[in-house]
Structure formats: structure tokens, C-alpha cells
């Protein structure tokens, strides 16, 4: 019975991870604005690996940081988020 529940939990976690995969368009907007993730990390005072995780949708910036990113890139916050 324990194996059954472990499989269910793993499946559920995998499903959540897949659904959350592409929450932001940061990488695309950076390319459109001809900026690099390294540049963004420097502007925000963040570690380059943190920004890289945002660009690959491994993790997400908080809303306050998203606001700063939009300001730095000269775009609306909604442009950084997928539908």
C-alpha cells in the first residue's frame, strides 16, 4: 500500500511540474530586447544562476522582482508572463 501512495505522490508532483513549466517569457523578452541574462542579473543584483533558473522556468521571480524586470526591459509585466 505504501508503494501505491508513493507512486501517486510522484505522479502528482510530476504533473504539477509539467503544468508549471512555462510560466514566464523572460528568455524570449530578453532576446527581443537584445539583453542577456547576465546583464539582467547585474542590474538586479542577483546571482546569474538565479536569473538563469527564471529563464528556463525552473523557478520564478517574485512579483516585486518581476516589476523591476519589466521596468529594466521597458515592457509591461504581462509581456513577461505566459497566457
mmCIF file of N, CA and C in Angstrom:
data_model
loop_
_atom_site.group_PDB
_atom_site.id
_atom_site.type_symbol
_atom_site.label_atom_id
_atom_site.label_comp_id
_atom_site.label_asym_id
_atom_site.label_seq_id
_atom_site.Cartn_x
_atom_site.Cartn_y
_atom_site.Cartn_z
ATOM 1 N N UNK A 1 0.820 -1.193 0.000
ATOM 2 C CA UNK A 1 0.000 0.000 0.000
ATOM 3 C C UNK A 1 0.869 1.264 0.000
ATOM 4 N N UNK A 2 1.989 1.220 0.726
ATOM 5 C CA UNK A 2 2.891 2.367 0.783
ATOM 6 C C UNK A 2 3.436 2.694 -0.607
ATOM 7 N N UNK A 3 3.827 1.666 -1.374
ATOM 8 C CA UNK A 3 4.337 1.876 -2.731
ATOM 9 C C UNK A 3 3.293 2.553 -3.608
ATOM 10 N N UNK A 4 2.046 2.166 -3.436
ATOM 11 C CA UNK A 4 0.952 2.743 -4.218
ATOM 12 C C UNK A 4 0.880 4.249 -3.989
ATOM 13 N N UNK A 5 0.887 4.683 -2.726
ATOM 14 C CA UNK A 5 0.788 6.100 -2.402
ATOM 15 C C UNK A 5 2.032 6.862 -2.838
ATOM 16 N N UNK A 6 3.185 6.250 -2.755
ATOM 17 C CA UNK A 6 4.410 6.903 -3.226
ATOM 18 C C UNK A 6 4.328 7.163 -4.725
ATOM 19 N N UNK A 7 3.791 6.185 -5.470
ATOM 20 C CA UNK A 7 3.635 6.357 -6.914
ATOM 21 C C UNK A 7 2.635 7.469 -7.218
ATOM 22 N N UNK A 8 1.558 7.528 -6.475
ATOM 23 C CA UNK A 8 0.547 8.570 -6.674
ATOM 24 C C UNK A 8 1.151 9.951 -6.414
ATOM 25 N N UNK A 9 1.900 10.080 -5.335
ATOM 26 C CA UNK A 9 2.514 11.363 -4.989
ATOM 27 C C UNK A 9 3.529 11.775 -6.058
ATOM 28 N N UNK A 10 4.346 10.846 -6.509
ATOM 29 C CA UNK A 10 5.327 11.146 -7.553
ATOM 30 C C UNK A 10 4.634 11.580 -8.838
ATOM 31 N N UNK A 11 3.547 10.895 -9.202
ATOM 32 C CA UNK A 11 2.805 11.243 -10.407
ATOM 33 C C UNK A 11 2.212 12.643 -10.287
ATOM 34 N N UNK A 12 1.615 12.939 -9.132
ATOM 35 C CA UNK A 12 1.007 14.254 -8.910
ATOM 36 C C UNK A 12 2.059 15.352 -8.979
ATOM 37 N N UNK A 13 3.206 15.124 -8.359
ATOM 38 C CA UNK A 13 4.273 16.118 -8.380
ATOM 39 C C UNK A 13 4.764 16.339 -9.803
ATOM 40 N N UNK A 14 4.917 15.264 -10.568
ATOM 41 C CA UNK A 14 5.352 15.364 -11.953
ATOM 42 C C UNK A 14 4.353 16.185 -12.763
ATOM 43 N N UNK A 15 3.062 15.951 -12.544
ATOM 44 C CA UNK A 15 2.017 16.684 -13.253
ATOM 45 C C UNK A 15 2.078 18.162 -12.938
ATOM 46 N N UNK A 16 2.270 18.505 -11.674
ATOM 47 C CA UNK A 16 2.360 19.903 -11.274
ATOM 48 C C UNK A 16 3.570 20.546 -11.917
ATOM 49 N N UNK A 17 4.690 19.858 -11.919
ATOM 50 C CA UNK A 17 5.913 20.382 -12.515
ATOM 51 C C UNK A 17 5.725 20.643 -14.001
ATOM 52 N N UNK A 18 5.074 19.729 -14.701
ATOM 53 C CA UNK A 18 4.835 19.893 -16.133
ATOM 54 C C UNK A 18 3.927 21.087 -16.378
ATOM 55 N N UNK A 19 2.849 21.230 -15.605
ATOM 56 C CA UNK A 19 1.910 22.323 -15.786
ATOM 57 C C UNK A 19 2.554 23.680 -15.526
ATOM 58 N N UNK A 20 3.527 23.736 -14.632
ATOM 59 C CA UNK A 20 4.157 24.993 -14.274
ATOM 60 C C UNK A 20 5.392 25.293 -15.116
ATOM 61 N N UNK A 21 5.652 24.473 -16.102
ATOM 62 C CA UNK A 21 6.895 24.581 -16.836
ATOM 63 C C UNK A 21 7.131 25.951 -17.474
ATOM 64 N N UNK A 22 6.162 26.478 -18.168
ATOM 65 C CA UNK A 22 6.370 27.729 -18.896
ATOM 66 C C UNK A 22 5.488 28.844 -18.354
ATOM 67 N N UNK A 23 5.822 29.333 -17.186
ATOM 68 C CA UNK A 23 5.036 30.407 -16.579
ATOM 69 C C UNK A 23 5.501 31.790 -17.010
ATOM 70 N N UNK A 24 6.755 31.911 -17.411
ATOM 71 C CA UNK A 24 7.209 33.234 -17.836
ATOM 72 C C UNK A 24 7.853 33.179 -19.219
ATOM 73 N N UNK A 25 7.952 34.355 -19.817
ATOM 74 C CA UNK A 25 8.537 34.525 -21.156
ATOM 75 C C UNK A 25 9.843 35.312 -21.071
ATOM 76 N N UNK A 26 10.487 35.263 -19.928
ATOM 77 C CA UNK A 26 11.659 36.103 -19.700
ATOM 78 C C UNK A 26 12.747 35.890 -20.744
ATOM 79 N N UNK A 27 13.059 34.657 -21.045
ATOM 80 C CA UNK A 27 14.115 34.363 -22.020
ATOM 81 C C UNK A 27 13.784 34.978 -23.383
ATOM 82 N N UNK A 28 12.526 34.869 -23.793
ATOM 83 C CA UNK A 28 12.087 35.398 -25.083
ATOM 84 C C UNK A 28 12.178 36.921 -25.101
ATOM 85 N N UNK A 29 11.704 37.550 -24.029
ATOM 86 C CA UNK A 29 11.732 39.015 -23.963
ATOM 87 C C UNK A 29 13.170 39.527 -23.920
ATOM 88 N N UNK A 30 14.045 38.842 -23.213
ATOM 89 C CA UNK A 30 15.451 39.246 -23.204
ATOM 90 C C UNK A 30 16.034 39.231 -24.620
ATOM 91 N N UNK A 31 15.722 38.211 -25.383
ATOM 92 C CA UNK A 31 16.213 38.134 -26.767
ATOM 93 C C UNK A 31 15.617 39.271 -27.598
ATOM 94 N N UNK A 32 14.320 39.509 -27.439
ATOM 95 C CA UNK A 32 13.670 40.594 -28.182
ATOM 96 C C UNK A 32 14.281 41.951 -27.861
ATOM 97 N N UNK A 33 14.681 42.143 -26.620
ATOM 98 C CA UNK A 33 15.265 43.417 -26.183
ATOM 99 C C UNK A 33 16.783 43.450 -26.332
ATOM 100 N N UNK A 34 17.332 42.361 -26.889
ATOM 101 C CA UNK A 34 18.786 42.247 -27.114
ATOM 102 C C UNK A 34 19.592 42.415 -25.819
ATOM 103 N N UNK A 35 19.100 41.758 -24.769
ATOM 104 C CA UNK A 35 19.765 41.767 -23.468
ATOM 105 C C UNK A 35 20.079 40.334 -23.065
ATOM 106 N N UNK A 36 21.032 40.172 -22.175
ATOM 107 C CA UNK A 36 21.407 38.844 -21.706
ATOM 108 C C UNK A 36 20.934 38.626 -20.270
ATOM 109 N N UNK A 37 20.886 37.380 -19.890
ATOM 110 C CA UNK A 37 20.524 37.069 -18.505
ATOM 111 C C UNK A 37 21.609 37.570 -17.551
ATOM 112 N N UNK A 38 22.849 37.575 -18.028
ATOM 113 C CA UNK A 38 23.947 38.104 -17.211
ATOM 114 C C UNK A 38 23.745 39.595 -16.949
ATOM 115 N N UNK A 39 23.355 40.323 -17.969
ATOM 116 C CA UNK A 39 23.073 41.754 -17.817
ATOM 117 C C UNK A 39 21.953 41.964 -16.795
ATOM 118 N N UNK A 40 20.877 41.167 -16.930
ATOM 119 C CA UNK A 40 19.741 41.299 -16.019
ATOM 120 C C UNK A 40 20.158 41.001 -14.577
ATOM 121 N N UNK A 41 20.953 39.966 -14.399
ATOM 122 C CA UNK A 41 21.428 39.617 -13.050
ATOM 123 C C UNK A 41 22.215 40.775 -12.441
ATOM 124 N N UNK A 42 23.068 41.396 -13.235
ATOM 125 C CA UNK A 42 23.854 42.534 -12.748
ATOM 126 C C UNK A 42 22.952 43.703 -12.373
ATOM 127 N N UNK A 43 21.969 43.989 -13.205
ATOM 128 C CA UNK A 43 21.053 45.109 -12.954
ATOM 129 C C UNK A 43 20.229 44.907 -11.685
ATOM 130 N N UNK A 44 19.864 43.646 -11.431
ATOM 131 C CA UNK A 44 19.029 43.320 -10.274
ATOM 132 C C UNK A 44 19.845 43.039 -9.008
ATOM 133 N N UNK A 45 21.160 42.862 -9.178
ATOM 134 C CA UNK A 45 22.000 42.481 -8.041
ATOM 135 C C UNK A 45 21.724 41.050 -7.602
ATOM 136 N N UNK A 46 21.393 40.205 -8.571
ATOM 137 C CA UNK A 46 21.081 38.800 -8.301
ATOM 138 C C UNK A 46 22.183 37.911 -8.863
ATOM 139 N N UNK A 47 22.240 36.702 -8.357
ATOM 140 C CA UNK A 47 23.176 35.715 -8.866
ATOM 141 C C UNK A 47 22.750 35.316 -10.286
ATOM 142 N N UNK A 48 23.715 35.159 -11.171
ATOM 143 C CA UNK A 48 23.415 34.784 -12.553
ATOM 144 C C UNK A 48 22.681 33.446 -12.636
ATOM 145 N N UNK A 49 22.967 32.536 -11.728
ATOM 146 C CA UNK A 49 22.285 31.235 -11.769
ATOM 147 C C UNK A 49 20.806 31.375 -11.393
ATOM 148 N N UNK A 50 20.486 32.343 -10.553
ATOM 149 C CA UNK A 50 19.081 32.594 -10.199
ATOM 150 C C UNK A 50 18.311 33.063 -11.422
ATOM 151 N N UNK A 51 18.877 34.022 -12.140
ATOM 152 C CA UNK A 51 18.228 34.538 -13.346
ATOM 153 C C UNK A 51 18.144 33.445 -14.406
ATOM 154 N N UNK A 52 19.156 32.623 -14.503
ATOM 155 C CA UNK A 52 19.131 31.501 -15.440
ATOM 156 C C UNK A 52 17.969 30.561 -15.141
ATOM 157 N N UNK A 53 17.710 30.309 -13.873
ATOM 158 C CA UNK A 53 16.582 29.453 -13.483
ATOM 159 C C UNK A 53 15.254 30.081 -13.871
ATOM 160 N N UNK A 54 15.174 31.413 -13.779
ATOM 161 C CA UNK A 54 13.956 32.089 -14.221
ATOM 162 C C UNK A 54 13.794 31.935 -15.731
ATOM 163 N N UNK A 55 14.889 32.063 -16.464
ATOM 164 C CA UNK A 55 14.835 31.985 -17.927
ATOM 165 C C UNK A 55 14.461 30.595 -18.420
ATOM 166 N N UNK A 56 14.803 29.591 -17.662
ATOM 167 C CA UNK A 56 14.464 28.221 -18.052
ATOM 168 C C UNK A 56 13.179 27.745 -17.382
ATOM 169 N N UNK A 57 12.525 28.625 -16.643
ATOM 170 C CA UNK A 57 11.284 28.319 -15.939
ATOM 171 C C UNK A 57 11.454 27.225 -14.891
ATOM 172 N N UNK A 58 12.671 27.069 -14.390
ATOM 173 C CA UNK A 58 12.921 26.138 -13.296
ATOM 174 C C UNK A 58 12.371 26.719 -12.001
ATOM 175 N N UNK A 59 12.473 28.043 -11.874
ATOM 176 C CA UNK A 59 11.871 28.760 -10.748
ATOM 177 C C UNK A 59 11.350 30.083 -11.286
ATOM 178 N N UNK A 60 10.659 30.835 -10.436
ATOM 179 C CA UNK A 60 10.033 32.072 -10.886
ATOM 180 C C UNK A 60 10.437 33.231 -9.984
ATOM 181 N N UNK A 61 10.577 34.422 -10.569
ATOM 182 C CA UNK A 61 10.847 35.600 -9.734
ATOM 183 C C UNK A 61 9.580 35.982 -8.968
ATOM 184 N N UNK A 62 9.741 36.628 -7.822
ATOM 185 C CA UNK A 62 8.562 37.104 -7.103
ATOM 186 C C UNK A 62 7.982 38.310 -7.849
ATOM 187 N N UNK A 63 6.797 38.751 -7.453
ATOM 188 C CA UNK A 63 6.102 39.818 -8.171
ATOM 189 C C UNK A 63 6.841 41.152 -8.117
ATOM 190 N N UNK A 64 7.469 41.442 -7.005
ATOM 191 C CA UNK A 64 8.234 42.679 -6.888
ATOM 192 C C UNK A 64 9.413 42.670 -7.868
ATOM 193 N N UNK A 65 10.090 41.540 -7.961
ATOM 194 C CA UNK A 65 11.217 41.416 -8.892
ATOM 195 C C UNK A 65 10.720 41.457 -10.329
ATOM 196 N N UNK A 66 9.583 40.848 -10.591
ATOM 197 C CA UNK A 66 9.005 40.875 -11.934
ATOM 198 C C UNK A 66 8.722 42.318 -12.354
ATOM 199 N N UNK A 67 8.265 43.125 -11.422
ATOM 200 C CA UNK A 67 8.014 44.541 -11.684
ATOM 201 C C UNK A 67 9.317 45.258 -12.045
ATOM 202 N N UNK A 68 10.392 44.963 -11.313
ATOM 203 C CA UNK A 68 11.700 45.563 -11.602
ATOM 204 C C UNK A 68 12.208 45.124 -12.976
ATOM 205 N N UNK A 69 12.009 43.842 -13.295
ATOM 206 C CA UNK A 69 12.451 43.319 -14.593
ATOM 207 C C UNK A 69 11.728 44.043 -15.721
ATOM 208 N N UNK A 70 10.417 44.198 -15.582
ATOM 209 C CA UNK A 70 9.635 44.889 -16.611
ATOM 210 C C UNK A 70 10.136 46.321 -16.794
ATOM 211 N N UNK A 71 10.429 46.986 -15.702
ATOM 212 C CA UNK A 71 10.938 48.353 -15.766
ATOM 213 C C UNK A 71 12.290 48.412 -16.476
ATOM 214 N N UNK A 72 13.182 47.497 -16.118
ATOM 215 C CA UNK A 72 14.506 47.460 -16.751
ATOM 216 C C UNK A 72 14.429 47.174 -18.248
ATOM 217 N N UNK A 73 13.475 46.330 -18.628
ATOM 218 C CA UNK A 73 13.349 45.945 -20.037
ATOM 219 C C UNK A 73 12.421 46.872 -20.821
ATOM 220 N N UNK A 74 11.797 47.797 -20.121
ATOM 221 C CA UNK A 74 10.909 48.747 -20.793
ATOM 222 C C UNK A 74 9.681 48.077 -21.377
ATOM 223 N N UNK A 75 9.090 47.183 -20.619
ATOM 224 C CA UNK A 75 7.897 46.483 -21.097
ATOM 225 C C UNK A 75 6.878 46.363 -19.967
ATOM 226 N N UNK A 76 5.702 45.893 -20.313
ATOM 227 C CA UNK A 76 4.658 45.644 -19.327
ATOM 228 C C UNK A 76 4.914 44.296 -18.662
ATOM 229 N N UNK A 77 4.495 44.166 -17.400
ATOM 230 C CA UNK A 77 4.661 42.893 -16.690
ATOM 231 C C UNK A 77 3.967 41.755 -17.427
ATOM 232 N N UNK A 78 2.820 42.054 -18.028
ATOM 233 C CA UNK A 78 2.063 41.000 -18.716
ATOM 234 C C UNK A 78 2.830 40.409 -19.900
ATOM 235 N N UNK A 79 3.769 41.164 -20.448
ATOM 236 C CA UNK A 79 4.594 40.645 -21.555
ATOM 237 C C UNK A 79 5.561 39.558 -21.064
ATOM 238 N N UNK A 80 5.844 39.569 -19.766
ATOM 239 C CA UNK A 80 6.786 38.607 -19.195
ATOM 240 C C UNK A 80 6.122 37.307 -18.744
ATOM 241 N N UNK A 81 4.803 37.294 -18.752
ATOM 242 C CA UNK A 81 4.062 36.147 -18.242
ATOM 243 C C UNK A 81 3.307 35.481 -19.378
ATOM 244 N N UNK A 82 3.297 34.157 -19.397
ATOM 245 C CA UNK A 82 2.547 33.436 -20.420
ATOM 246 C C UNK A 82 1.061 33.511 -20.129
ATOM 247 N N UNK A 83 0.261 33.320 -21.170
ATOM 248 C CA UNK A 83 -1.202 33.319 -21.006
ATOM 249 C C UNK A 83 -1.669 32.179 -20.144
#
